[in-house]
Amino acid sequence: MTSTILPVAPAVESMNALFQGLVERAPQQRQLSAKQRIKRLNALNAEVWRRRDDLKKAMWEDFQKPPEEVDLTEIFVLKSEIKAVKRSLRNWMRPRKVPSGLALVGSSSWIRPEGKGVALIIAPWNYPMQLVFRPLVAAIAAGCTALLKPSELTGHTAKVVAEIVAAVFDPREVVVVQGGVETTTHLLTLPFNHMFFTGSPQVGRVVMAAAAKLPCSVTLELGGKSPVILDASANLKSAAKRIAWSKLSNAGQICVAPDYVLVHESVRDAFVDQLQLAMDSLYPDAESKARDYQRIVHTRHAQRIEGLIIDAKERGATVIRGGEVDTVGCHVEPTILVDVPAGSRILHEEIFGPVLPVITWGHLQEAIDFIGERETPLALYLYSKKKSLIREVMSAVPSGGVSINNSIIHVTSTNLPFGGLGSSGVGSGNGEFGFREFTHFRGVYEQRWAGVGGLLMPPYTRSKSRLINAVLKWL
Ligand code: NAD
């Protein structure tokens, strides 16, 4: 299948025509067997694999993403997702019989999973391929048609994504529309049956408001400030290595990157020393810094991160390491800040860059309160050997997900739900959880024989009243 690719920011009429094609196709798509859905997933898998080098080239041009990280954080993630979905899809699609209940004696009841219809998938730039295709895998598995809108900030990758889709899918099943705010604003007026948005909490609110007008269901995979709590019992060396890696991978441009570290005051200096060693070991020389350390996606974002560092410094924060920003080259040094004053913007806005404030606590409640004063985080990271501390923090601090003694890895699991809570998101993706977001669970009731319903209809004679009383007492 090869269809033509639309120009970036296509005319409204073209978008409307594409949408109409998806609407007309949706009833057929809903009826595809597991085998037919899997055939489509296999085709997507094969085409992504065939275009692997083009994807690497595109992501290097977009923001110098190291080729190995394209393999690990884009292609590996997508292939694992497809594999997991293929393994269980038949099971997820199966209608499930449920008991009918006493009042419905004489009947049969079951739940029929059905694709919701036409899905809109809007993606951000930080993982520009897998954040488009991972939800698409769920949409195809569920039996939906889908319109994909990749980010305009990673335009080279968006073009390859559009080519892959055009090579694999009939445009009445899946299409890509490239463009920015204006294009997305128009798409949000079309009567989709589900909107799956990954991006910032600010734009998430715009999407939810648009969905409310239709109305249609939404999945919002958003961001925010994901904290680390580290106590004195933690293995400082391995914790520092894992935190440094998860903060510097993708140059900190990860929705679940550790945003700041709350460390027990007795081990702050030792932890910061280990953190520096870990950063040195990840990017030991100029060559590895040039090759393996990613750039910031856009000058605007580099300026935003620079602004956060300057603001913190002006308020009295100490830069322990890094701090230099090249806004033209979109390069931000791995940066560690300590003694950051409470009012600093960096302690309130999502950092989304390779800058790590380290904050101390004396009593655990101080760390819990610090997180509680902010929006609900997407991820919470606990580094400790004390089970009681881990239990206490998990009970006191809500979050989308939790990792204990590691960071960010949990999002790759195809068995764990991945999503936020409150301002960090609505709903969740990955594996069966993604499938469920695009699925309508249709309740079906069939009257097999007379049952008791007729006995409870008016006129309410004394014997019927006695029967109602007896049933209520029995329950
Ligand atoms: P963004 O919200 O600016 O953009 C996301 C998408 O929305 C893009 O496709 C963009 O074109 C579109 N968009 C932007 N402004 C819009 C508007 N006013 N109206 C309609 N559409 C609009 O996010 P971003 O900068 O691309 O990505 C960074 C954010 O995404 C961070 O907050 C990060 O935490 C979050 N994120 C979350 C996840 C997750 O899975 N929870 C994953 C990656 C990124």
CSV table of N, CA, C and O and ligand atoms in Angstrom, one decimal, residues 122-127 131 149-153 179-181 184-185 188 197-204 206-207 220-224 254-256 301 350 352 378 418 424, ligand 1:
chain,number,residue,atom,x,y,z
A,122,ILE,N,-2.2,12.7,19.0
A,122,ILE,CA,-1.4,13.9,18.9
A,122,ILE,C,-0.1,13.6,19.7
A,122,ILE,O,-0.2,13.2,20.9
A,123,ALA,N,1.0,13.8,19.1
A,123,ALA,CA,2.3,13.4,19.8
A,123,ALA,C,3.2,14.6,20.0
A,123,ALA,O,3.2,15.6,19.2
A,124,PRO,N,4.1,14.5,21.0
A,124,PRO,CA,5.1,15.6,21.2
A,124,PRO,C,6.4,15.2,20.4
A,124,PRO,O,6.5,14.2,19.7
A,125,TRP,N,7.5,16.0,20.7
A,125,TRP,CA,8.7,15.8,19.9
A,125,TRP,C,9.8,15.0,20.6
A,125,TRP,O,10.7,14.6,19.9
A,126,ASN,N,9.6,14.7,21.9
A,126,ASN,CA,10.8,14.2,22.6
A,126,ASN,C,11.1,12.8,22.3
A,126,ASN,O,12.3,12.4,22.3
A,127,TYR,N,10.1,12.0,21.9
A,127,TYR,CA,10.3,10.6,21.3
A,127,TYR,C,9.5,10.6,20.1
A,127,TYR,O,8.4,10.1,20.1
A,131,LEU,N,6.2,7.8,20.3
A,131,LEU,CA,5.1,8.4,20.9
A,131,LEU,C,3.9,8.6,19.9
A,131,LEU,O,2.8,8.9,20.3
A,149,LYS,N,-1.0,13.0,14.4
A,149,LYS,CA,-0.4,14.4,14.3
A,149,LYS,C,0.9,14.4,15.1
A,149,LYS,O,0.9,14.6,16.3
A,150,PRO,N,2.0,14.1,14.3
A,150,PRO,CA,3.3,14.2,15.0
A,150,PRO,C,3.7,15.7,15.3
A,150,PRO,O,3.1,16.6,14.8
A,151,SER,N,4.8,15.9,16.1
A,151,SER,CA,5.2,17.2,16.4
A,151,SER,C,5.9,17.9,15.3
A,151,SER,O,6.7,17.3,14.5
A,152,GLU,N,5.6,19.2,15.1
A,152,GLU,CA,6.2,20.0,14.0
A,152,GLU,C,7.7,20.3,14.4
A,152,GLU,O,8.5,20.7,13.5
A,153,LEU,N,8.0,20.2,15.7
A,153,LEU,CA,9.4,20.6,16.1
A,153,LEU,C,10.4,19.5,15.7
A,153,LEU,O,11.6,19.8,15.6
A,179,GLY,N,1.9,19.3,10.9
A,179,GLY,CA,1.6,20.7,11.1
A,179,GLY,C,1.7,21.2,12.5
A,179,GLY,O,2.0,20.3,13.4
A,180,GLY,N,1.5,22.4,12.8
A,180,GLY,CA,1.6,23.0,14.1
A,180,GLY,C,0.3,23.3,14.8
A,180,GLY,O,-0.7,22.6,14.6
A,181,VAL,N,0.3,24.4,15.5
A,181,VAL,CA,-0.9,24.7,16.4
A,181,VAL,C,-2.1,24.9,15.5
A,181,VAL,O,-3.2,24.4,15.8
A,184,THR,N,-3.5,21.6,14.3
A,184,THR,CA,-4.1,20.8,15.4
A,184,THR,C,-5.4,21.5,15.9
A,184,THR,O,-6.3,20.8,16.2
A,185,THR,N,-5.4,22.8,15.9
A,185,THR,CA,-6.6,23.5,16.3
A,185,THR,C,-7.8,23.1,15.4
A,185,THR,O,-8.9,22.8,15.9
A,188,LEU,N,-8.9,19.5,16.1
A,188,LEU,CA,-9.7,19.4,17.4
A,188,LEU,C,-11.1,19.7,17.3
A,188,LEU,O,-11.9,19.5,18.2
A,197,PHE,N,-3.8,12.2,23.6
A,197,PHE,CA,-2.8,13.3,23.5
A,197,PHE,C,-1.6,13.0,24.4
A,197,PHE,O,-1.8,12.7,25.6
A,198,THR,N,-0.4,13.2,23.9
A,198,THR,CA,0.8,13.2,24.7
A,198,THR,C,1.5,14.5,24.5
A,198,THR,O,1.7,15.0,23.4
A,199,GLY,N,1.7,15.2,25.6
A,199,GLY,CA,2.3,16.5,25.6
A,199,GLY,C,2.2,17.3,26.9
A,199,GLY,O,2.1,16.6,28.0
A,200,SER,N,2.3,18.6,26.8
A,200,SER,CA,2.3,19.4,28.1
A,200,SER,C,1.0,19.5,28.7
A,200,SER,O,-0.1,19.4,28.1
A,201,PRO,N,0.9,19.7,30.0
A,201,PRO,CA,-0.3,19.9,30.7
A,201,PRO,C,-1.1,21.1,30.2
A,201,PRO,O,-2.4,21.0,30.1
A,202,GLN,N,-0.4,22.1,29.7
A,202,GLN,CA,-1.1,23.3,29.2
A,202,GLN,C,-2.0,22.9,28.0
A,202,GLN,O,-3.2,23.2,27.9
A,203,VAL,N,-1.3,22.2,27.0
A,203,VAL,CA,-2.0,21.9,25.8
A,203,VAL,C,-3.0,20.7,26.1
A,203,VAL,O,-4.1,20.7,25.5
A,204,GLY,N,-2.7,19.9,27.1
A,204,GLY,CA,-3.7,18.9,27.5
A,204,GLY,C,-5.0,19.5,27.8
A,204,GLY,O,-6.1,18.9,27.5
A,206,VAL,N,-6.3,22.2,26.6
A,206,VAL,CA,-6.9,22.6,25.3
A,206,VAL,C,-7.6,21.4,24.7
A,206,VAL,O,-8.7,21.5,24.2
A,207,VAL,N,-6.9,20.3,24.7
A,207,VAL,CA,-7.5,19.0,24.1
A,207,VAL,C,-8.7,18.6,24.9
A,207,VAL,O,-9.7,18.2,24.3
A,220,LEU,N,-4.9,11.5,28.3
A,220,LEU,CA,-4.0,12.6,28.3
A,220,LEU,C,-2.7,12.1,29.0
A,220,LEU,O,-2.7,11.8,30.2
A,221,GLU,N,-1.6,12.0,28.2
A,221,GLU,CA,-0.3,11.6,28.8
A,221,GLU,C,0.5,12.9,28.9
A,221,GLU,O,1.0,13.4,27.9
A,222,LEU,N,0.5,13.4,30.1
A,222,LEU,CA,1.1,14.8,30.3
A,222,LEU,C,2.4,14.7,31.0
A,222,LEU,O,3.1,13.7,31.1
A,223,GLY,N,2.9,15.8,31.6
A,223,GLY,CA,4.2,15.9,32.2
A,223,GLY,C,4.1,16.5,33.6
A,223,GLY,O,3.1,16.3,34.3
A,224,GLY,N,5.1,17.1,34.0
A,224,GLY,CA,5.2,17.7,35.3
A,224,GLY,C,6.5,17.5,36.0
A,224,GLY,O,7.5,17.2,35.3
A,254,ILE,N,12.6,14.2,28.9
A,254,ILE,CA,11.8,13.0,29.1
A,254,ILE,C,10.7,13.4,30.1
A,254,ILE,O,11.0,14.0,31.1
A,255,CYS,N,9.5,13.0,29.8
A,255,CYS,CA,8.4,13.4,30.6
A,255,CYS,C,8.6,12.8,32.1
A,255,CYS,O,8.1,13.4,33.0
A,256,VAL,N,9.2,11.7,32.2
A,256,VAL,CA,9.4,11.1,33.5
A,256,VAL,C,10.9,11.2,34.0
A,256,VAL,O,11.3,10.5,34.9
A,301,HIS,N,13.6,26.4,23.5
A,301,HIS,CA,13.7,25.5,24.7
A,301,HIS,C,15.0,25.7,25.4
A,301,HIS,O,15.1,25.7,26.7
A,350,GLU,N,8.2,22.6,35.2
A,350,GLU,CA,8.8,21.3,34.7
A,350,GLU,C,10.2,21.7,34.0
A,350,GLU,O,10.2,22.6,33.1
A,352,PHE,N,12.5,19.8,32.1
A,352,PHE,CA,12.6,19.2,30.7
A,352,PHE,C,14.0,19.5,30.1
A,352,PHE,O,14.0,19.9,28.9
A,378,LEU,N,4.0,12.7,37.6
A,378,LEU,CA,3.8,11.6,36.7
A,378,LEU,C,4.6,10.3,37.2
A,378,LEU,O,4.1,9.2,37.1
A,418,PHE,N,0.9,2.9,32.1
A,418,PHE,CA,1.7,4.1,32.1
A,418,PHE,C,0.8,5.3,31.9
A,418,PHE,O,0.2,5.5,30.8
A,424,SER,N,-0.9,15.5,35.8
A,424,SER,CA,0.1,14.7,35.0
A,424,SER,C,-0.6,13.8,34.0
A,424,SER,O,0.1,13.1,33.3
B,1,NAD,P1,3.3,20.4,23.6
B,1,NAD,O1,2.1,20.2,24.5
B,1,NAD,O2,3.8,21.7,23.3
B,1,NAD,O3,2.9,19.7,22.1
B,1,NAD,C1,2.4,18.5,22.0
B,1,NAD,C2,1.6,18.4,20.7
B,1,NAD,O4,0.5,19.4,20.8
B,1,NAD,C3,2.4,18.8,19.4
B,1,NAD,O5,2.0,17.9,18.4
B,1,NAD,C4,1.9,20.2,19.1
B,1,NAD,O6,1.9,20.5,17.7
B,1,NAD,C5,0.5,20.3,19.7
B,1,NAD,N1,0.2,21.6,20.2
B,1,NAD,C6,1.0,22.5,20.7
B,1,NAD,N2,0.4,23.6,21.1
B,1,NAD,C7,-0.9,23.4,20.8
B,1,NAD,C8,-2.1,24.2,20.9
B,1,NAD,N3,-2.1,25.4,21.4
B,1,NAD,N4,-3.3,23.7,20.4
B,1,NAD,C9,-3.3,22.4,19.9
B,1,NAD,N5,-2.2,21.7,19.7
B,1,NAD,C10,-1.0,22.1,20.2
B,1,NAD,O7,4.4,19.4,24.2
B,1,NAD,P2,5.9,19.2,23.7
B,1,NAD,O8,6.7,20.4,23.9
B,1,NAD,O9,5.8,18.6,22.3
B,1,NAD,O10,6.4,18.0,24.7
B,1,NAD,C11,6.8,18.3,25.9
B,1,NAD,C12,5.7,18.0,27.0
B,1,NAD,O11,5.2,16.7,26.8
B,1,NAD,C13,6.3,17.9,28.4
B,1,NAD,O12,5.4,18.6,29.3
B,1,NAD,C14,6.4,16.4,28.7
B,1,NAD,O13,6.4,16.1,30.0
B,1,NAD,C15,5.2,15.9,28.0
B,1,NAD,N6,5.3,14.5,27.6
B,1,NAD,C16,4.5,13.6,28.2
B,1,NAD,C17,4.7,12.2,27.9
B,1,NAD,C18,3.9,11.2,28.6
B,1,NAD,O14,3.9,10.1,28.1
B,1,NAD,N7,3.2,11.5,29.7
B,1,NAD,C19,5.7,11.8,27.0
B,1,NAD,C20,6.4,12.8,26.4
B,1,NAD,C21,6.3,14.2,26.7
